[in-house]
mmCIF file with all atom_site columns, C-alpha atoms in Angstrom:
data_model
loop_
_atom_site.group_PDB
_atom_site.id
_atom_site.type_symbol
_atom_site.label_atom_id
_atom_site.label_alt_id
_atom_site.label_comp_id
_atom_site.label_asym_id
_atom_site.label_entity_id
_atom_site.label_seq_id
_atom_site.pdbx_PDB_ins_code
_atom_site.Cartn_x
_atom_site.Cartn_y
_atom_site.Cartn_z
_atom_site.occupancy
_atom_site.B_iso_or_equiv
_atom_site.pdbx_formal_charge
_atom_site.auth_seq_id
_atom_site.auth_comp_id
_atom_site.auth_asym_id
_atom_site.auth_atom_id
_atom_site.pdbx_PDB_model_num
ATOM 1   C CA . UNK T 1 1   ? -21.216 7.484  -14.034 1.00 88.00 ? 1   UNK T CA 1
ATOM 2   C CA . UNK T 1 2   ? -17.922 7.333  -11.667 1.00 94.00 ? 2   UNK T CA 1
ATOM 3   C CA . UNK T 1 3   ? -14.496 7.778  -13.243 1.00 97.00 ? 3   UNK T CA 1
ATOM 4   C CA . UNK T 1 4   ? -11.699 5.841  -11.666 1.00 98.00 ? 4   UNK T CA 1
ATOM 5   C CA . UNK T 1 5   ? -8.471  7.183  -10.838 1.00 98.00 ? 5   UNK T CA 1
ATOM 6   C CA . UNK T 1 6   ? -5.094  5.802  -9.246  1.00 98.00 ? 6   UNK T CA 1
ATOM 7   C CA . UNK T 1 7   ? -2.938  8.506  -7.890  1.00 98.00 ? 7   UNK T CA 1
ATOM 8   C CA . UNK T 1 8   ? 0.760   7.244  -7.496  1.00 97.00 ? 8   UNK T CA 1
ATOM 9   C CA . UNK T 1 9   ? 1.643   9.523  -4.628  1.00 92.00 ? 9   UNK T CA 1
ATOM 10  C CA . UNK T 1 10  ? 3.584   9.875  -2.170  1.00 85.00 ? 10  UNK T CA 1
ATOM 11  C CA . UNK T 1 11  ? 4.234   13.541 -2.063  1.00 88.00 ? 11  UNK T CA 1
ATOM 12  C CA . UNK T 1 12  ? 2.429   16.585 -0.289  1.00 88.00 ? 12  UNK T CA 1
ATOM 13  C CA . UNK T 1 13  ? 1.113   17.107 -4.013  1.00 92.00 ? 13  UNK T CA 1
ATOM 14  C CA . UNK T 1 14  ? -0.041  13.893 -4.554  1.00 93.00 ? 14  UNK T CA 1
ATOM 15  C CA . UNK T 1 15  ? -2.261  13.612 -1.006  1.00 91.00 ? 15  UNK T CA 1
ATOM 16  C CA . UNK T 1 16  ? -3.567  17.212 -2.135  1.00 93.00 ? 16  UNK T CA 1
ATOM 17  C CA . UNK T 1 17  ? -5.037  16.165 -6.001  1.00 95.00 ? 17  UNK T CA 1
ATOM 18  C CA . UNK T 1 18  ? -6.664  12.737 -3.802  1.00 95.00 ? 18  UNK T CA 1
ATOM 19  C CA . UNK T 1 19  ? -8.533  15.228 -1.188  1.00 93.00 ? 19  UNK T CA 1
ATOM 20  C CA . UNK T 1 20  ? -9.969  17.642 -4.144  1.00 95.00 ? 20  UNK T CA 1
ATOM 21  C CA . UNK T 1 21  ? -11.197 15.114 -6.551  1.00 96.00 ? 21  UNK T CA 1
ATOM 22  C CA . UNK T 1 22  ? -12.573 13.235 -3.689  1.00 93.00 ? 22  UNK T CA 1
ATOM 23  C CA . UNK T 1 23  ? -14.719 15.907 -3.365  1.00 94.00 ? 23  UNK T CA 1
ATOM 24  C CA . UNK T 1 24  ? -16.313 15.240 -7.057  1.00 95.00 ? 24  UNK T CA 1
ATOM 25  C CA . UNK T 1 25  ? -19.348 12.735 -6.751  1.00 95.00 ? 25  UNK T CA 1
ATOM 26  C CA . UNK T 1 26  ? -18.630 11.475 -10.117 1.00 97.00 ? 26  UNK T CA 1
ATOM 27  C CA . UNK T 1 27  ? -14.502 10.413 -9.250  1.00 97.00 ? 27  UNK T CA 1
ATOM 28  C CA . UNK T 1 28  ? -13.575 6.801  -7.322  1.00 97.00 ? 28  UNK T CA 1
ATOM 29  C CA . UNK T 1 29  ? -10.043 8.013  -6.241  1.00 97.00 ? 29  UNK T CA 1
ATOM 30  C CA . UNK T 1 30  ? -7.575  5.354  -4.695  1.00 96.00 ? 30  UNK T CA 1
ATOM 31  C CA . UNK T 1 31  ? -4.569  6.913  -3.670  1.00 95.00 ? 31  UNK T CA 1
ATOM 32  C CA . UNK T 1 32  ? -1.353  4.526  -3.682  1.00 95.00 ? 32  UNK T CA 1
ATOM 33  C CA . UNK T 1 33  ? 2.070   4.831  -1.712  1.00 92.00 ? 33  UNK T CA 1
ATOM 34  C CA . UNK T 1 34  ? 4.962   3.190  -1.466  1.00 87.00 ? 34  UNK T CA 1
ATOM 35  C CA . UNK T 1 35  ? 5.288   1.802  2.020   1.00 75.00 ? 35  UNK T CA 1
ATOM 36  C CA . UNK T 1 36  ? 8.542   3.709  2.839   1.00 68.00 ? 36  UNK T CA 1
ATOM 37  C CA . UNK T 1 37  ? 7.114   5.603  5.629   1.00 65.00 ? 37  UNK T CA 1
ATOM 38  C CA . UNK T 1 38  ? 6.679   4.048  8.683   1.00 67.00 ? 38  UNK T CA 1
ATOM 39  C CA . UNK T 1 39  ? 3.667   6.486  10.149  1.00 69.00 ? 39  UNK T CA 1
ATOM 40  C CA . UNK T 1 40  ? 2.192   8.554  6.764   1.00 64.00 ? 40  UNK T CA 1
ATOM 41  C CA . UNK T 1 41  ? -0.146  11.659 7.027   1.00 67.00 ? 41  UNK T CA 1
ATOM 42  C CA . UNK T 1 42  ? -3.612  10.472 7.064   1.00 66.00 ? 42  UNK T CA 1
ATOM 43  C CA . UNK T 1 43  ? -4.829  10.573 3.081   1.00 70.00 ? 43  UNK T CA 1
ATOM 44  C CA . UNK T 1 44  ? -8.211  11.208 3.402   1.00 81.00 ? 44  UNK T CA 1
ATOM 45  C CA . UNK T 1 45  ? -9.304  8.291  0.244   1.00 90.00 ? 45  UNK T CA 1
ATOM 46  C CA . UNK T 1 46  ? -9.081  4.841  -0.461  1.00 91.00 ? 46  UNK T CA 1
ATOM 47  C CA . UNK T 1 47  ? -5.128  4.382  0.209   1.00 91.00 ? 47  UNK T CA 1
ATOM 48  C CA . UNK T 1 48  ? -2.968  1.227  -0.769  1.00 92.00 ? 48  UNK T CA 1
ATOM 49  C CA . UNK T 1 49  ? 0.580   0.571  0.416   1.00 90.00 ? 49  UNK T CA 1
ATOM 50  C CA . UNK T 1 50  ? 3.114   -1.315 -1.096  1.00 91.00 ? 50  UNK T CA 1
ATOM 51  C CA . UNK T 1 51  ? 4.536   -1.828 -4.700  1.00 92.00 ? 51  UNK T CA 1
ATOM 52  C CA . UNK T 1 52  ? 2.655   -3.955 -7.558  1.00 95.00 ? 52  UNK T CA 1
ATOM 53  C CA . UNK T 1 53  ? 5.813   -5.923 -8.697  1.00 95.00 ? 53  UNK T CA 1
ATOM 54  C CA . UNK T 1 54  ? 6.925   -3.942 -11.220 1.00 96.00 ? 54  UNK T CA 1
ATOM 55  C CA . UNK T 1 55  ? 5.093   -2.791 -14.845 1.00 98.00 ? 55  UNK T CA 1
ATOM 56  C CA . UNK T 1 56  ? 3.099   -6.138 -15.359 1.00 98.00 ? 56  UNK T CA 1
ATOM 57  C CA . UNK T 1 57  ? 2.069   -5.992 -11.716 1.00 98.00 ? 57  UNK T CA 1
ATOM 58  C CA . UNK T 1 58  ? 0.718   -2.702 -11.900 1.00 98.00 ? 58  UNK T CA 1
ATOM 59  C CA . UNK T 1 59  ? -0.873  -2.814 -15.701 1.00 99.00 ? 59  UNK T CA 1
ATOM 60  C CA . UNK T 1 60  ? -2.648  -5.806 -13.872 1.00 98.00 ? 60  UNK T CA 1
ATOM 61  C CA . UNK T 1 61  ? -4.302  -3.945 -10.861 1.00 98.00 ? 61  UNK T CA 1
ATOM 62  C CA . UNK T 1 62  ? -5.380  -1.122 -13.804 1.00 99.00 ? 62  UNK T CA 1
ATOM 63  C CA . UNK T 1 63  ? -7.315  -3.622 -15.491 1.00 99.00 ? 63  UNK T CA 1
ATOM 64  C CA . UNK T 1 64  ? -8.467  -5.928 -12.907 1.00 98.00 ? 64  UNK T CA 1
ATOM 65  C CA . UNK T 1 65  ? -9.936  -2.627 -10.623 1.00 98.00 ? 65  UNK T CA 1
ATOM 66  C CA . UNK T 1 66  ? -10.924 -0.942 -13.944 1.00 98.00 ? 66  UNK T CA 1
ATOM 67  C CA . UNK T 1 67  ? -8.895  2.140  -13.602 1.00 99.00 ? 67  UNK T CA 1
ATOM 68  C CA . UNK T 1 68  ? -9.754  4.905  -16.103 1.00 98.00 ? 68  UNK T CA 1
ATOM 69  C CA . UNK T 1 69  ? -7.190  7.603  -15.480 1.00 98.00 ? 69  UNK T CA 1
ATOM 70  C CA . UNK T 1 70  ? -3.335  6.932  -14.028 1.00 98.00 ? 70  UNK T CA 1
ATOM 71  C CA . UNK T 1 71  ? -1.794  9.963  -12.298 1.00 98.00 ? 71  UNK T CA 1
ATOM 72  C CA . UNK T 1 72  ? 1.852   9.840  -11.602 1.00 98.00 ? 72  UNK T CA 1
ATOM 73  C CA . UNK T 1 73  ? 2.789   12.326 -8.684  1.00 96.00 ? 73  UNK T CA 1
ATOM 74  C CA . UNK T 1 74  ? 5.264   10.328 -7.195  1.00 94.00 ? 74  UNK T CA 1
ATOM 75  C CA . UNK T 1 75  ? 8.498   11.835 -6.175  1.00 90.00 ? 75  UNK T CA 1
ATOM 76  C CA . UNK T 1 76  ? 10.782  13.366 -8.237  1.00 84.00 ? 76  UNK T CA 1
ATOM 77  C CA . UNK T 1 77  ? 13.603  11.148 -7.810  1.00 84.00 ? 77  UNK T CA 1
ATOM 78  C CA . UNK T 1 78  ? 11.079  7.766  -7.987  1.00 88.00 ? 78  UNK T CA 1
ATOM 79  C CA . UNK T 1 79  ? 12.434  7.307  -11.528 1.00 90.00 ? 79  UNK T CA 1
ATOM 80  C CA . UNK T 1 80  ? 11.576  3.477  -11.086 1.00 94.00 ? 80  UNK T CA 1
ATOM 81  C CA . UNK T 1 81  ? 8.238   3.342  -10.502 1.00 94.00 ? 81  UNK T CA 1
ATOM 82  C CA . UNK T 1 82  ? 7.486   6.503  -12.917 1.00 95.00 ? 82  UNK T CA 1
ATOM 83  C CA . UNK T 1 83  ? 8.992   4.276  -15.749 1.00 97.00 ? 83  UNK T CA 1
ATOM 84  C CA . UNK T 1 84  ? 6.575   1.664  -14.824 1.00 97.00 ? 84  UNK T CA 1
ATOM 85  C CA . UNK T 1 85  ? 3.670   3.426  -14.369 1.00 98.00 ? 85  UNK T CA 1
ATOM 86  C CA . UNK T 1 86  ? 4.105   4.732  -18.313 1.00 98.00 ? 86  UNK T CA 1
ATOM 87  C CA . UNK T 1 87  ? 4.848   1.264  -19.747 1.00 98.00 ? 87  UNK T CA 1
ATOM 88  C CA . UNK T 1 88  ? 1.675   -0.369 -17.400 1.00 98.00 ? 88  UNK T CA 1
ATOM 89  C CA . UNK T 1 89  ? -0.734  2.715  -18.630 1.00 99.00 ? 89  UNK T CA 1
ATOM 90  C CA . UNK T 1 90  ? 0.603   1.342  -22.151 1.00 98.00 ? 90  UNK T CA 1
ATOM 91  C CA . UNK T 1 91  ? 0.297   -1.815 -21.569 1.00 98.00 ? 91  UNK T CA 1
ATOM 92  C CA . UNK T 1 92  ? -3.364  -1.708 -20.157 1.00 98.00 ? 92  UNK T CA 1
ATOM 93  C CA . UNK T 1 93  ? -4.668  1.039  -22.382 1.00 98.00 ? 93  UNK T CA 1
ATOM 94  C CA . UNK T 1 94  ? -4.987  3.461  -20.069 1.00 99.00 ? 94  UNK T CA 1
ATOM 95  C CA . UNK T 1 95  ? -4.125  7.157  -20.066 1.00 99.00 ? 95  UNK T CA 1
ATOM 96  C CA . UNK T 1 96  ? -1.663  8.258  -17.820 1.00 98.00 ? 96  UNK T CA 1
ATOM 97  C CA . UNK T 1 97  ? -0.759  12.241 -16.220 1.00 98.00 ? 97  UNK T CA 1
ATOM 98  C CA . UNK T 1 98  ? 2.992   13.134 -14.632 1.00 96.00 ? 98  UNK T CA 1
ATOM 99  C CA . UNK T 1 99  ? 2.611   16.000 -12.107 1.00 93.00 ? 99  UNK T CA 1
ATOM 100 C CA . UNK T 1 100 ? 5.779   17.256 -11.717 1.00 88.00 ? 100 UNK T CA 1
ATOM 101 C CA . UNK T 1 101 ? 7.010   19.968 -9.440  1.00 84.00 ? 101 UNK T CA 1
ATOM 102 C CA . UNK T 1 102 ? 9.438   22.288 -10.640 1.00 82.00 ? 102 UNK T CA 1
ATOM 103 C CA . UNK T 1 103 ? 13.320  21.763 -9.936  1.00 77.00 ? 103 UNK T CA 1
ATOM 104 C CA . UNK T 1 104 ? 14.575  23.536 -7.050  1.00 80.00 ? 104 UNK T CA 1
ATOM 105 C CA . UNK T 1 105 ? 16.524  27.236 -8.089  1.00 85.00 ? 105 UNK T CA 1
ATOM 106 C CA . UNK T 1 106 ? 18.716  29.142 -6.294  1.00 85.00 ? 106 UNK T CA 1
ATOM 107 C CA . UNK T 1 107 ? 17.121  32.546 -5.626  1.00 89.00 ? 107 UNK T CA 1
ATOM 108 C CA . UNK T 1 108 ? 18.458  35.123 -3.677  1.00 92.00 ? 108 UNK T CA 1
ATOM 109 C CA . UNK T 1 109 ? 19.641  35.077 -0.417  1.00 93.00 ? 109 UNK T CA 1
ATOM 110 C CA . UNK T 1 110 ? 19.923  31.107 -0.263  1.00 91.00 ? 110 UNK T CA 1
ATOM 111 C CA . UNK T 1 111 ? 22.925  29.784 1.177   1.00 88.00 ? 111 UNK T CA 1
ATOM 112 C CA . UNK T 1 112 ? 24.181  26.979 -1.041  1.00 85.00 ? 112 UNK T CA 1
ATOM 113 C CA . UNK T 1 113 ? 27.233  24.837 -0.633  1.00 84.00 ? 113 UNK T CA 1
ATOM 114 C CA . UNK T 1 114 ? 28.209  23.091 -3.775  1.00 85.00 ? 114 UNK T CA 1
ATOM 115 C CA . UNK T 1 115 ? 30.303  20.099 -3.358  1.00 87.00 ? 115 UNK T CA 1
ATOM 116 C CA . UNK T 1 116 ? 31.969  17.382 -5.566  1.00 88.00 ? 116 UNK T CA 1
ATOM 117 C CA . UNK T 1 117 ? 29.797  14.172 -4.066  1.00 89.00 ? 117 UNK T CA 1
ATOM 118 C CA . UNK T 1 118 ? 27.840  13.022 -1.716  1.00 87.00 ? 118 UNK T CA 1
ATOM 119 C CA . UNK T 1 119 ? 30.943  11.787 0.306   1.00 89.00 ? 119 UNK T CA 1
ATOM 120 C CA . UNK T 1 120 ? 32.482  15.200 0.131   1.00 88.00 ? 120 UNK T CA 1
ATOM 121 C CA . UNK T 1 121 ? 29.498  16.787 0.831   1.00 86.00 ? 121 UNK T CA 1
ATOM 122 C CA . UNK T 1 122 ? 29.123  14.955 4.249   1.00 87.00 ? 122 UNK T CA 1
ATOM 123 C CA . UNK T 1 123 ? 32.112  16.331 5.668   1.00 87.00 ? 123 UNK T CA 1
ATOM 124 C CA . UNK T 1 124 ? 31.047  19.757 4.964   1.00 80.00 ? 124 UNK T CA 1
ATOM 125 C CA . UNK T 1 125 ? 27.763  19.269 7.012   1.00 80.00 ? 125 UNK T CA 1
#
């Protein structure tokens, strides 16, 4: 029996979880991105590109392509599409995963420049 599983990627993490489950027999991986990047590193599975049109669009495509398992590994600043990834797994009954990397820490000998904003920050680059 094949499991299948949609990987919302888009991160280094994301294309690396696709390339070892594609190596189980008994997984249908289908790797899905974004669009944002005009030339993206070759995925090595099934890939789509583009959005679903929101929550409904993307509870759809779980149910029409039978998806068994949702992984969200998309960036950690995609706060969009993570929010409707967890409200389509909902809605079409299907279990859903977050990877997450870990926040970035200083740690010695870093060289950090705190600013106020974005707008302030410019000027100091």
């Amino acid at each position: 029996m094949t499991h299948r599983i949609l990987i919302l990627g888009g991160t280094t993490e994301a294309r690396q979880l696709a390339g070892k489950l594609a190596a189980r027999a008994d997984l249908a991986i289908t790797l899905s991105l974004a669009g944002r990047t005009e030339n993206p590193v070759a995925q090595g599975v099934p890939t789509r590109v583009g959005g679903f049109g929101g929550a409904d669009g993307l509870a759809a495509y779980l149910r029409e392509t039978r998806i068994e398992l949702l992984v969200d590994a998309t960036h950690p600043y995609a706060a969009q599409i993570s929010a409707n990834a967890a409200a389509a797994a909902d809605e079409a009954g299907v279990p859903i995963v977050a990877l997450r990397r870990p926040g970035w820490e200083p740690a010695e000998g870093d060289r950090w420049t705190l600013d106020e904003s974005v707008a302030s920050a410019v000027t100091v680059l």
